[in-house]
XYZ file of C-alpha atoms in Angstrom:
753
model
C 27.026 1.745 3.768
C 26.779 -0.310 0.594
C 29.137 -3.116 1.461
C 28.890 -3.860 5.141
C 25.863 -6.202 4.824
C 26.997 -7.906 1.603
C 29.303 -10.816 0.892
C 32.030 -10.308 -1.711
C 30.136 -11.582 -4.817
C 27.080 -9.573 -3.799
C 29.213 -6.478 -3.318
C 30.909 -6.890 -6.704
C 27.549 -7.329 -8.430
C 26.165 -4.192 -6.755
C 29.124 -1.957 -7.549
C 29.671 -2.930 -11.195
C 27.773 -0.458 -13.358
C 30.018 0.051 -16.395
C 27.972 -2.032 -18.820
C 25.605 -4.977 -19.123
C 25.697 -7.501 -16.312
C 24.014 -10.801 -15.560
C 23.603 -11.786 -11.924
C 22.885 -15.474 -11.505
C 21.221 -15.610 -8.116
C 20.884 -19.156 -6.795
C 18.038 -20.142 -4.490
C 18.237 -18.348 -1.135
C 21.281 -16.306 -2.194
C 19.949 -12.854 -1.282
C 18.693 -11.719 -4.689
C 16.307 -9.073 -3.336
C 19.055 -7.677 -1.097
C 21.380 -7.273 -4.089
C 18.722 -5.553 -6.205
C 17.842 -3.225 -3.353
C 21.446 -2.285 -2.679
C 22.142 -1.803 -6.385
C 19.328 0.728 -6.771
C 20.457 2.523 -3.600
C 24.038 2.567 -4.912
C 22.941 4.025 -8.267
C 21.107 6.805 -6.414
C 24.249 7.344 -4.345
C 26.257 7.754 -7.565
C 23.968 10.594 -8.613
C 21.350 9.060 -10.888
C 17.940 10.642 -10.524
C 15.175 8.258 -9.400
C 13.276 8.580 -12.697
C 16.436 7.542 -14.584
C 16.408 4.087 -12.987
C 13.968 1.586 -14.508
C 13.395 -1.496 -12.344
C 11.075 -4.188 -13.752
C 9.538 -6.984 -11.687
C 6.919 -9.674 -12.285
C 4.705 -8.995 -9.285
C 3.439 -5.928 -7.481
C 4.505 -7.585 -4.246
C 8.146 -7.784 -5.389
C 8.116 -4.137 -6.539
C 6.511 -2.989 -3.290
C 8.985 -4.945 -1.150
C 11.962 -3.521 -3.042
C 10.659 0.029 -2.827
C 10.079 -0.299 0.936
C 13.591 -1.623 1.491
C 15.124 1.129 -0.629
C 13.166 3.755 1.312
C 14.921 2.597 4.485
C 18.332 3.143 2.872
C 17.830 6.422 1.019
C 15.489 9.382 1.104
C 11.886 8.098 1.127
C 10.879 10.675 -1.504
C 13.573 9.343 -3.825
C 12.212 5.822 -3.423
C 8.708 7.018 -4.368
C 9.969 8.597 -7.616
C 11.741 5.465 -8.896
C 10.478 4.091 -12.212
C 9.769 0.764 -10.584
C 6.955 -1.728 -11.074
C 5.732 -4.698 -13.041
C 6.237 -4.882 -16.789
C 2.563 -4.131 -17.339
C 2.318 -1.208 -14.908
C 5.457 0.534 -16.222
C 4.670 0.122 -19.922
C 0.981 0.981 -19.415
C 2.157 4.423 -18.223
C 4.375 4.818 -21.285
C 1.585 3.667 -23.588
C -0.867 6.113 -22.028
C 1.544 8.983 -22.675
C 2.082 7.980 -26.314
C -1.384 6.539 -26.952
C -2.192 8.690 -29.993
C 0.758 7.185 -31.913
C -0.795 3.704 -31.781
C -4.357 4.826 -32.525
C -5.560 5.103 -28.940
C -6.752 7.943 -26.712
C -4.857 8.538 -23.470
C -7.895 7.577 -21.397
C -8.006 4.049 -22.822
C -9.600 1.229 -20.831
C -7.671 -1.890 -19.808
C -9.796 -5.005 -20.309
C -9.440 -7.738 -17.726
C -9.855 -11.421 -18.592
C -13.633 -11.349 -18.056
C -13.989 -8.365 -20.410
C -11.916 -10.128 -23.088
C -13.995 -13.313 -22.780
C -17.257 -11.387 -23.117
C -15.987 -9.649 -26.240
C -14.887 -12.943 -27.788
C -18.326 -14.434 -26.987
C -19.979 -11.552 -28.858
C -17.675 -12.012 -31.865
C -18.367 -15.751 -31.994
C -22.093 -15.070 -31.968
C -21.796 -12.499 -34.739
C -19.721 -14.913 -36.847
C -22.198 -17.743 -36.148
C -19.382 -19.906 -34.786
C -20.203 -22.781 -32.454
C -18.956 -22.092 -28.901
C -18.639 -25.829 -28.379
C -15.901 -25.853 -31.036
C -14.553 -22.310 -30.720
C -14.284 -22.335 -26.954
C -13.810 -18.906 -25.426
C -10.913 -19.895 -23.149
C -9.115 -21.616 -26.003
C -9.529 -18.654 -28.373
C -8.284 -16.213 -25.731
C -5.297 -18.486 -25.074
C -4.444 -18.598 -28.800
C -4.630 -14.809 -29.126
C -2.552 -14.300 -25.981
C 0.108 -16.741 -27.212
C 0.343 -14.865 -30.504
C 0.746 -11.489 -28.802
C 3.407 -12.808 -26.411
C 5.344 -14.061 -29.433
C 5.121 -10.644 -31.133
C 2.595 -11.783 -33.732
C 0.126 -8.978 -34.388
C -3.264 -9.666 -35.959
C -2.098 -8.625 -39.442
C 0.798 -11.113 -39.255
C -1.142 -14.023 -37.772
C -2.269 -15.487 -41.114
C 1.369 -16.095 -42.130
C 2.477 -17.601 -38.805
C 2.896 -21.156 -37.547
C -0.094 -20.561 -35.300
C -2.433 -20.932 -38.298
C -1.173 -24.462 -39.003
C -1.807 -25.371 -35.364
C -5.314 -23.867 -35.583
C -6.118 -26.106 -38.566
C -4.869 -29.158 -36.675
C -7.057 -28.130 -33.716
C -9.994 -27.668 -36.137
C -10.408 -23.982 -35.308
C -9.301 -22.349 -38.602
C -11.230 -19.084 -38.014
C -8.984 -17.946 -35.136
C -7.193 -15.547 -37.497
C -10.532 -13.846 -38.297
C -11.568 -13.754 -34.644
C -8.183 -12.265 -33.674
C -8.481 -9.563 -36.350
C -12.034 -8.671 -35.333
C -11.090 -8.728 -31.636
C -8.297 -6.196 -32.213
C -10.584 -3.953 -34.301
C -13.285 -4.012 -31.636
C -10.790 -3.203 -28.887
C -9.487 -0.236 -30.867
C -13.021 0.976 -31.562
C -13.752 0.777 -27.843
C -10.456 2.566 -27.013
C -9.464 -0.477 -24.999
C -6.462 -2.771 -24.608
C -5.966 -6.088 -22.847
C -2.956 -7.006 -20.698
C -1.035 -8.520 -23.616
C -1.695 -5.426 -25.743
C 0.138 -3.233 -23.239
C 3.444 -4.944 -24.043
C 2.733 -5.683 -27.716
C 1.633 -2.134 -28.564
C 4.570 -0.602 -26.674
C 6.935 -2.853 -28.639
C 5.291 -1.745 -31.895
C 5.467 1.872 -30.732
C 9.232 1.649 -30.195
C 9.711 -0.117 -33.528
C 7.638 2.292 -35.623
C 8.623 5.508 -33.848
C 12.389 5.541 -33.229
C 12.202 9.088 -31.854
C 9.922 7.848 -29.047
C 12.247 4.945 -28.341
C 15.195 7.356 -28.151
C 13.282 9.552 -25.678
C 12.899 6.645 -23.265
C 16.415 5.367 -23.915
C 17.675 8.784 -22.781
C 15.337 8.828 -19.800
C 16.197 5.395 -18.461
C 19.933 5.562 -17.888
C 19.991 2.246 -16.057
C 17.684 -0.754 -16.422
C 17.271 -3.566 -13.886
C 15.167 -6.683 -14.514
C 14.178 -9.162 -11.816
C 13.429 -12.856 -12.528
C 14.886 -12.537 -16.017
C 14.521 -16.276 -16.627
C 10.736 -15.759 -16.715
C 10.676 -13.207 -19.562
C 8.949 -13.981 -22.863
C 9.816 -12.843 -26.391
C 7.954 -9.506 -26.259
C 9.518 -8.630 -22.905
C 12.941 -9.537 -24.281
C 12.445 -7.220 -27.282
C 11.240 -4.360 -25.066
C 14.208 -4.618 -22.707
C 16.734 -4.962 -25.521
C 15.281 -1.948 -27.331
C 15.490 0.285 -24.261
C 19.049 -0.828 -23.407
C 20.367 -0.620 -26.956
C 21.763 2.904 -26.668
C 23.410 2.955 -23.222
C 23.965 -0.762 -22.572
C 23.474 0.001 -18.879
C 21.423 -3.021 -18.022
C 21.519 -5.501 -15.171
C 19.356 -8.608 -15.180
C 18.942 -10.919 -12.216
C 17.670 -14.458 -12.312
C 18.394 -18.145 -12.042
C 18.175 -20.419 -15.045
C 17.785 -23.352 -12.623
C 14.437 -21.857 -11.541
C 12.969 -21.341 -15.014
C 9.646 -23.209 -14.677
C 7.070 -21.130 -16.551
C 7.459 -22.219 -20.176
C 3.714 -22.967 -20.257
C 3.117 -19.228 -19.703
C 5.425 -18.282 -22.551
C 8.654 -17.807 -20.554
C 11.742 -18.432 -22.676
C 14.804 -19.759 -20.851
C 16.916 -18.822 -23.900
C 16.702 -15.182 -22.809
C 18.906 -15.812 -19.772
C 21.040 -18.586 -21.287
C 22.001 -16.359 -24.244
C 22.345 -13.062 -22.376
C 26.116 -12.946 -22.791
C 25.675 -13.733 -26.499
C 23.210 -10.849 -26.912
C 25.535 -8.617 -24.873
C 29.089 -9.839 -25.634
C 30.619 -7.241 -23.301
C 28.430 -8.348 -20.389
C 29.963 -9.271 -17.062
C 28.705 -12.366 -15.255
C 28.254 -12.503 -11.476
C 27.246 -15.600 -9.558
C 25.622 -15.500 -6.140
C 26.317 -19.053 -5.021
C 25.951 -18.950 -1.265
C 22.565 -20.196 -0.078
C 21.475 -18.539 3.191
C 18.202 -20.473 3.459
C 18.859 -24.190 3.589
C 21.090 -26.689 5.360
C 24.175 -28.050 3.596
C 22.594 -31.425 2.849
C 19.545 -29.869 1.204
C 21.668 -27.523 -0.926
C 24.039 -30.308 -1.963
C 21.148 -32.636 -2.835
C 19.458 -29.977 -4.977
C 22.773 -29.200 -6.670
C 23.396 -32.835 -7.563
C 19.899 -33.011 -9.068
C 20.139 -29.918 -11.273
C 23.637 -30.932 -12.414
C 21.890 -33.540 -14.597
C 20.521 -30.761 -16.844
C 22.707 -30.205 -19.879
C 21.545 -26.702 -20.841
C 22.389 -24.411 -17.944
C 24.805 -21.806 -16.651
C 27.342 -23.693 -14.473
C 27.279 -22.730 -10.832
C 28.310 -24.165 -7.485
C 25.645 -23.362 -4.898
C 26.789 -23.949 -1.318
C 25.622 -23.355 2.222
C 27.560 -22.495 5.356
C 24.709 -23.430 7.657
C 24.694 -26.655 9.675
C 24.910 -29.939 7.788
C 21.326 -30.820 8.725
C 19.338 -33.964 8.080
C 19.494 -35.823 4.812
C 16.501 -35.627 2.501
C 14.210 -38.450 3.513
C 12.642 -40.676 0.882
C 9.125 -41.819 1.831
C 7.876 -44.746 -0.259
C 4.248 -45.751 0.169
C 2.237 -48.715 -0.959
C -0.474 -46.464 -2.359
C -1.528 -42.852 -2.813
C -3.764 -43.337 0.233
C -0.851 -44.421 2.400
C 1.368 -41.663 1.001
C -1.099 -39.070 2.296
C -1.255 -40.831 5.673
C 2.543 -40.979 5.959
C 2.827 -37.254 5.177
C 0.194 -36.266 7.759
C 1.811 -38.533 10.371
C 5.257 -37.040 9.708
C 3.864 -33.531 10.082
C 2.409 -34.431 13.494
C 5.633 -36.131 14.564
C 7.811 -33.161 13.591
C 5.492 -30.705 15.302
C 5.606 -32.707 18.503
C 9.349 -33.343 18.330
C 10.550 -29.821 17.526
C 7.633 -27.714 18.721
C 7.065 -26.376 15.204
C 4.198 -24.135 14.241
C 1.735 -25.427 11.598
C 2.935 -22.545 9.422
C 6.357 -24.187 9.282
C 5.034 -26.972 7.032
C 4.357 -27.046 3.310
C 3.112 -29.943 1.202
C 3.938 -29.501 -2.474
C 2.571 -31.392 -5.464
C 2.933 -31.389 -9.250
C -0.774 -30.995 -10.053
C -3.698 -29.501 -8.151
C -5.645 -32.748 -8.283
C -3.156 -34.370 -5.892
C -4.391 -32.227 -3.026
C -7.566 -34.284 -2.459
C -6.104 -37.229 -0.556
C -3.756 -34.975 1.398
C -6.672 -32.737 2.397
C -8.749 -35.742 3.468
C -6.020 -37.162 5.719
C -5.177 -33.789 7.285
C -8.858 -33.272 8.117
C -9.098 -36.686 9.749
C -6.038 -35.850 11.866
C -7.526 -32.441 12.739
C -4.508 -30.738 11.230
C -5.453 -27.255 9.997
C -4.403 -26.408 6.447
C -4.828 -23.808 3.740
C -4.674 -24.172 -0.047
C -2.272 -21.492 -1.274
C -3.331 -19.790 -4.464
C -6.411 -21.924 -4.936
C -9.469 -23.592 -3.526
C -9.914 -26.735 -1.503
C -10.496 -29.719 -3.777
C -14.259 -30.014 -3.307
C -14.671 -26.245 -3.730
C -13.104 -26.132 -7.206
C -15.526 -25.113 -9.942
C -15.242 -28.204 -12.110
C -15.612 -30.510 -9.092
C -18.682 -28.593 -7.874
C -20.124 -28.787 -11.411
C -19.931 -32.592 -11.451
C -21.231 -32.860 -7.881
C -24.145 -30.581 -8.868
C -25.095 -33.035 -11.636
C -25.054 -35.869 -9.107
C -27.103 -33.795 -6.632
C -29.726 -33.027 -9.286
C -29.985 -36.661 -10.365
C -30.447 -37.710 -6.753
C -32.851 -34.845 -6.026
C -34.460 -33.074 -8.986
C -35.912 -30.467 -6.576
C -32.390 -29.161 -5.822
C -32.724 -25.596 -7.113
C -29.077 -24.563 -6.776
C -27.833 -27.704 -8.508
C -30.309 -27.111 -11.356
C -29.152 -23.522 -11.865
C -25.506 -24.601 -11.837
C -25.713 -27.253 -14.537
C -28.702 -26.410 -16.746
C -26.384 -24.471 -19.048
C -23.119 -26.289 -18.380
C -21.710 -27.259 -20.755
C -23.275 -24.457 -22.814
C -26.713 -25.432 -24.178
C -28.104 -22.018 -25.070
C -30.175 -21.762 -21.877
C -29.280 -18.285 -20.667
C -29.914 -16.188 -17.564
C -33.162 -14.781 -18.965
C -34.615 -18.280 -19.322
C -33.486 -19.244 -15.801
C -35.151 -16.082 -14.446
C -38.417 -17.058 -16.190
C -38.142 -20.580 -14.777
C -37.633 -19.191 -11.262
C -40.621 -16.820 -11.524
C -42.915 -19.556 -12.800
C -41.715 -22.071 -10.203
C -42.256 -19.579 -7.378
C -45.745 -18.736 -8.693
C -46.828 -22.389 -8.695
C -44.742 -23.487 -5.670
C -42.938 -26.192 -7.634
C -39.300 -26.897 -8.485
C -37.387 -25.486 -11.457
C -37.016 -29.013 -12.792
C -40.797 -29.532 -12.642
C -41.382 -26.394 -14.729
C -38.675 -27.365 -17.215
C -40.302 -30.805 -17.520
C -43.733 -29.324 -18.295
C -43.120 -26.093 -20.200
C -46.549 -26.084 -21.887
C -48.538 -26.974 -18.756
C -46.978 -24.086 -16.821
C -47.150 -21.704 -19.814
C -43.458 -20.857 -19.531
C -42.916 -17.762 -21.755
C -40.117 -19.109 -23.980
C -39.829 -19.771 -27.709
C -39.907 -23.207 -29.294
C -36.105 -23.388 -29.573
C -35.566 -22.748 -25.851
C -38.369 -25.184 -24.963
C -36.621 -27.880 -27.011
C -33.313 -27.208 -25.221
C -35.000 -27.501 -21.816
C -36.665 -30.750 -22.883
C -33.297 -32.154 -23.986
C -31.757 -31.305 -20.601
C -34.683 -32.829 -18.669
C -34.430 -35.996 -20.763
C -30.705 -36.200 -20.007
C -31.293 -36.025 -16.235
C -34.153 -38.537 -16.358
C -32.145 -40.970 -18.476
C -29.212 -40.757 -16.064
C -31.557 -41.213 -13.112
C -32.849 -44.464 -14.638
C -29.305 -45.805 -15.034
C -28.183 -45.280 -11.429
C -29.282 -48.702 -10.161
C -27.783 -50.568 -13.132
C -24.138 -49.498 -12.716
C -21.381 -49.291 -10.174
C -20.803 -45.890 -8.586
C -17.730 -45.269 -10.686
C -19.374 -46.379 -13.937
C -22.394 -44.200 -13.248
C -20.274 -41.129 -12.450
C -18.334 -41.722 -15.672
C -21.602 -41.988 -17.583
C -22.670 -38.599 -16.215
C -19.472 -37.042 -17.513
C -19.812 -38.663 -20.925
C -23.496 -37.920 -21.507
C -23.256 -34.356 -20.210
C -20.230 -33.719 -22.499
C -18.223 -32.202 -19.635
C -15.069 -34.211 -20.367
C -15.416 -33.643 -24.108
C -15.744 -29.907 -23.524
C -12.571 -29.755 -21.412
C -10.610 -31.955 -23.819
C -11.561 -29.710 -26.737
C -10.543 -26.520 -24.945
C -6.939 -27.741 -24.753
C -5.645 -25.026 -22.410
C -3.606 -25.207 -19.201
C -6.762 -24.331 -17.247
C -8.876 -27.008 -18.917
C -6.130 -29.593 -18.399
C -6.070 -28.801 -14.674
C -9.879 -28.997 -14.549
C -9.845 -32.361 -16.338
C -7.276 -33.705 -13.862
C -9.457 -32.578 -10.947
C -12.502 -34.322 -12.424
C -10.483 -37.493 -12.971
C -9.394 -37.291 -9.339
C -13.039 -36.972 -8.289
C -13.736 -40.163 -10.238
C -10.784 -41.786 -8.486
C -12.240 -40.800 -5.116
C -15.575 -42.425 -6.058
C -13.751 -45.562 -7.221
C -11.738 -45.691 -4.000
C -14.858 -45.114 -1.865
C -16.557 -48.013 -3.617
C -13.559 -50.354 -3.282
C -12.962 -49.580 0.384
C -16.653 -49.953 1.177
C -16.610 -53.403 -0.403
C -13.477 -54.429 1.533
C -15.060 -53.234 4.765
C -18.173 -55.308 4.080
C -20.488 -52.427 3.147
C -22.154 -53.854 0.068
C -24.645 -51.896 -1.990
C -23.298 -48.415 -1.257
C -25.019 -45.740 -3.285
C -23.959 -42.442 -4.758
C -25.953 -40.752 -2.015
C -23.608 -42.372 0.533
C -20.604 -40.875 -1.251
C -22.306 -37.463 -1.428
C -23.012 -37.600 2.307
C -19.321 -38.166 2.973
C -18.332 -35.303 0.650
C -20.868 -33.007 2.334
C -19.234 -33.631 5.695
C -15.813 -32.866 4.247
C -16.939 -29.655 2.588
C -18.685 -28.530 5.774
C -15.328 -28.783 7.514
C -13.774 -26.827 4.689
C -16.080 -23.965 5.445
C -15.337 -23.894 9.157
C -14.407 -20.334 9.993
C -13.085 -21.151 13.445
C -9.950 -22.966 12.310
C -6.843 -21.521 13.922
C -4.861 -19.132 11.798
C -1.709 -21.253 11.914
C -2.057 -23.816 9.129
C -0.107 -26.267 7.024
C 0.301 -24.869 3.509
C -0.734 -26.986 0.518
C 0.241 -25.782 -2.932
C 1.565 -26.656 -6.353
C 5.309 -26.310 -6.822
C 4.720 -23.526 -9.342
C 2.916 -21.535 -6.645
C 5.724 -22.181 -4.147
C 8.437 -20.392 -6.123
C 9.904 -17.555 -4.073
C 8.611 -18.951 -0.758
C 10.402 -20.839 2.016
C 9.418 -23.185 4.857
C 11.251 -25.030 7.609
C 9.734 -28.355 6.555
C 8.772 -29.285 3.002
C 7.090 -32.425 1.675
C 7.226 -33.015 -2.073
C 4.680 -35.670 -3.050
C 3.968 -37.856 -6.061
C 7.553 -38.521 -7.222
C 6.501 -41.076 -9.828
C 7.100 -41.558 -13.532
C 4.383 -39.942 -15.705
C 3.275 -37.800 -12.763
C 6.561 -36.116 -11.878
C 8.045 -35.905 -14.442
C 4.781 -35.313 -16.236
C 3.830 -37.799 -18.931
C 3.917 -34.925 -21.455
C 7.600 -34.282 -20.717
C 8.993 -37.798 -20.720
C 9.813 -37.952 -24.431
C 11.056 -34.384 -24.767
C 14.493 -33.434 -23.392
C 13.656 -29.718 -23.151
C 10.481 -30.357 -21.172
C 12.182 -33.022 -19.063
C 14.826 -30.500 -18.030
C 12.107 -28.049 -17.028
C 10.495 -30.760 -14.896
C 13.868 -31.350 -13.215
C 14.132 -27.604 -12.552
C 10.676 -27.796 -11.004
C 11.842 -30.390 -8.478
C 14.938 -28.255 -7.831
C 12.643 -25.341 -6.954
C 10.603 -27.599 -4.651
C 13.618 -28.920 -2.730
C 15.167 -25.464 -2.325
C 12.028 -24.180 -0.560
C 13.203 -26.210 2.487
C 15.199 -24.692 5.315
C 15.674 -27.679 7.658
C 13.797 -30.809 6.602
C 12.820 -32.071 3.177
C 10.846 -35.205 2.328
C 10.255 -36.769 -1.097
C 7.391 -39.238 -1.280
C 6.033 -41.592 -3.918
C 3.424 -44.325 -4.156
C 3.834 -47.801 -5.633
C 0.174 -47.742 -6.647
C -2.087 -44.815 -7.463
C -5.590 -44.426 -8.775
C -5.392 -42.569 -12.097
C -7.930 -42.410 -14.895
C -10.243 -44.711 -13.034
C -7.889 -47.613 -12.477
C -5.241 -48.673 -10.002
C -1.882 -48.111 -11.653
C 1.575 -49.253 -10.573
C 4.025 -46.467 -11.462
C 7.809 -46.566 -11.224
C 9.617 -44.297 -8.820
C 10.546 -40.984 -10.442
C 13.914 -40.936 -12.179
C 14.525 -37.603 -10.433
C 15.007 -39.313 -7.057
C 17.811 -41.290 -8.646
C 19.319 -38.127 -10.131
C 20.121 -36.989 -6.582
C 23.448 -38.090 -5.118
C 22.507 -40.871 -2.640
C 24.968 -39.413 -0.104
C 22.361 -36.758 0.631
C 19.379 -39.104 0.827
C 18.009 -41.307 3.570
C 16.097 -44.347 2.367
C 13.809 -46.446 4.573
C 15.434 -49.360 6.329
C 12.452 -51.653 5.756
C 13.547 -54.056 3.039
C 9.978 -54.269 1.782
C 9.919 -50.541 1.010
C 13.483 -49.672 0.104
C 14.671 -49.329 -3.436
C 18.242 -48.899 -4.572
C 19.146 -45.863 -6.668
C 18.602 -46.363 -10.373
C 20.890 -45.309 -13.205
C 18.404 -44.144 -15.827
C 21.035 -44.274 -18.543
C 21.132 -48.031 -18.009
C 17.588 -48.873 -17.011
C 16.910 -52.378 -15.817
C 13.525 -53.042 -17.387
C 12.901 -56.045 -15.184
C 13.174 -53.768 -12.161
C 10.697 -51.265 -13.600
C 8.285 -53.919 -14.683
C 8.101 -55.174 -11.139
C 6.520 -51.878 -10.116
C 4.789 -50.694 -13.264
C 2.500 -53.692 -13.748
C 0.089 -55.417 -11.396
C 1.622 -58.605 -10.022
C -1.607 -60.202 -8.867
C -0.575 -63.861 -9.184
C 2.564 -63.350 -7.097
C 2.119 -60.271 -4.866
C -1.557 -59.613 -4.179
C -3.317 -62.893 -3.489
C -7.082 -63.159 -2.891
C -7.434 -65.420 0.153
C -10.201 -68.011 0.379
C -12.953 -67.755 2.999
C -12.142 -69.673 6.225
C -12.044 -68.236 9.761
C -9.034 -68.405 12.061
C -6.770 -70.004 9.469
C -7.038 -69.629 5.718
C -4.939 -71.600 3.267
C -4.286 -70.426 -0.283
C -4.080 -73.318 -2.696
C -1.625 -71.653 -5.077
C 0.990 -70.656 -2.518
C 0.220 -73.000 0.395
C 0.331 -69.941 2.643
C -1.946 -69.745 5.670
C -3.491 -66.645 7.213
C -3.900 -66.575 10.953
C -3.926 -64.196 13.876
C -0.583 -62.480 14.534
C 0.478 -62.681 10.900
C 2.052 -59.641 9.162
C 0.609 -58.734 5.783
C 1.210 -56.124 3.061
C -1.989 -54.530 1.724
C -1.950 -52.806 -1.659
C -3.320 -49.549 -0.230
C -2.866 -49.580 3.537
C 0.688 -50.927 3.674
C 2.072 -53.286 6.346
C -0.094 -54.468 9.215
C -0.694 -57.260 11.696
C -3.809 -59.456 11.806
C -4.966 -59.460 15.421
C -8.386 -61.074 15.010
C -10.333 -63.245 12.548
C -14.134 -63.557 12.799
C -16.708 -65.481 10.831
C -19.816 -63.399 10.071
C -22.914 -63.902 7.893
C -21.241 -61.735 5.232
C -18.057 -63.808 5.262
C -14.776 -63.821 7.133
C -13.592 -60.495 8.522
C -10.005 -59.772 9.512
C -9.062 -57.064 12.029
C -5.749 -55.520 11.027
C -3.566 -52.911 12.763
C -1.698 -51.119 9.950
C 1.504 -49.237 10.751
C 0.432 -46.017 9.052
C -3.247 -46.467 8.249
C -4.554 -47.383 11.700
C -6.949 -50.228 12.494
C -9.148 -51.659 9.749
C -11.837 -54.326 9.578
C -11.728 -55.953 6.132
C -13.933 -58.503 4.433
C -11.506 -61.236 3.482
C -13.127 -62.342 0.230
C -12.597 -58.854 -1.278
C -9.189 -58.129 0.250
C -5.948 -58.598 -1.646
C -2.619 -58.659 0.105
C 0.754 -60.301 0.386
C 1.691 -62.389 3.414
C 4.993 -61.241 4.926
C 5.400 -63.490 7.996
């Protein structure tokens, strides 16, 4: 019963229960199957369900395991297992022992919104400026402390205080202390408290710890590589008496350091448990041999890891295809074209495709190209680009500047960033506006004339906001679209607010806003090349409105291409996977490039991405990409060159192909050729002359039938040249970007033949 569906390493891992064990479960190696069978086997040996503690990171994982176990043993036994997430299991323990930590058993669990509201109240009481002591940042600091087992009374002596001073938020220690006191007074805990207080409970009350040590005769932990310090202490405390513990994980898939996960927990397991037995599940049942071998050669470059030899016995399969692109625009086009080609060639379902990226902001161009190709898609674990809060905030500012009567835009931004104009004031504005049949902005502009019932302080804040909008409105005609959008962000303090918050969430929001700026810049540039001079911000907004309308279409078929970050993709699998943006400073992230520990985590992230693939895997990168408002020329990611070239397929086009690079012996001349604009040599503005244009510097002529290389659209053929009142226009058929009509005087390209 317990061996017939298992391979030998799986069987050995299931049946060893004499002491601590570490099961290294490579990608696609049947980890869930092993955990399921191990619990069933323990029940078979005579352990009672309540004596088996199984800890997971998600309710979904716990539910799936319980359902599988129920099919193998008595369903009632499965129901009585002590199985669930860390928080659900220890919340039950904490509720039972609540009085020992100063709580009542009916305590409330605060969610994130509750915690933020409490912190807002504390900041107000302490007269601290929310623009400096940002709620999200404060909550992040408190959470980090709790996850590192630093209680409020210990915070003042920790390294966190030094960091707070550097971040110019020295009162965090006082806020933390008050926050804890207020939670206790309210008989409430937050999610982090559940683990922290249980850890303190076990430490301060050894008799309670012993009770649960005796109860839980065997402990299993899933995804052990994702545990933090508090979770490590909890597990170690419970296992200290019996040493009957089995942890399952994969150090090669440790990618959540930003959430507090500590890879040392899995790397040092055998040091913490010297008698532990190590099992390795090395057979990958998911992916083809080429994909597995390629991923293995990549992760082999990490120095700090548990050695393993992951293999597949499936078909050899296709090599991983490298997709270079001239620009981020062309990269998105190439990906969408490949998806269509594969669907047509193999009869795939849209659900068989996933496009993965390092940061959320990268989804914009991919979304745009999929829409234009009428390819249905869904954003996994998030919103479509133009539906993200920070993007909608900026667009609302633009809408209000263009149309001060826009009520919804006014409500969205009048108090963002925080100006002290609360809901009560907005309600008064709405009532007064409705009474006089005028806009909210009109009332805010004439508080005295409309007798708005607010105090002098609120009136001054409204006046300041109105002045801001009017000043921005007056600047619109004096700047380019990009410059004007940037001015909105600067004068409204949106970017400053996000930069000061300094959290993972604010960083993602800032990246999305920068990408919105890039889209405005690109819209402006392409309009100029296509001969549409004098485009306005209203033209851009019209285009965005059309895109967002499509986003909201409820009639899209249920089968869709999945778009997601690599972090969101962990644990999932797809027949066809595209990993985009393989460029230096993007992937690996610029923050990781000078830090070996972070660089190794970035390499693990790509390993996770590649191992999501069953049959086909594509790695793409762009030679130019709009970032931070300018066209940049990044180098190809070093990670591509970490992969054994035997498992890669490079393009045959000599203009696109690059040889593998040994990053230990970097040829700077090679990198410079891609990292810096080469305008004098590569991208030559051509003078205005129909039919045949000669460039004085290169003595090259442009004529019909000529092949060119455009910095964004790639390679194409000029099939027509016309003289128009606006200047010479060239009609170009691009290989991936379709047909384009470009105004020659604004177009930069390289002549190929």
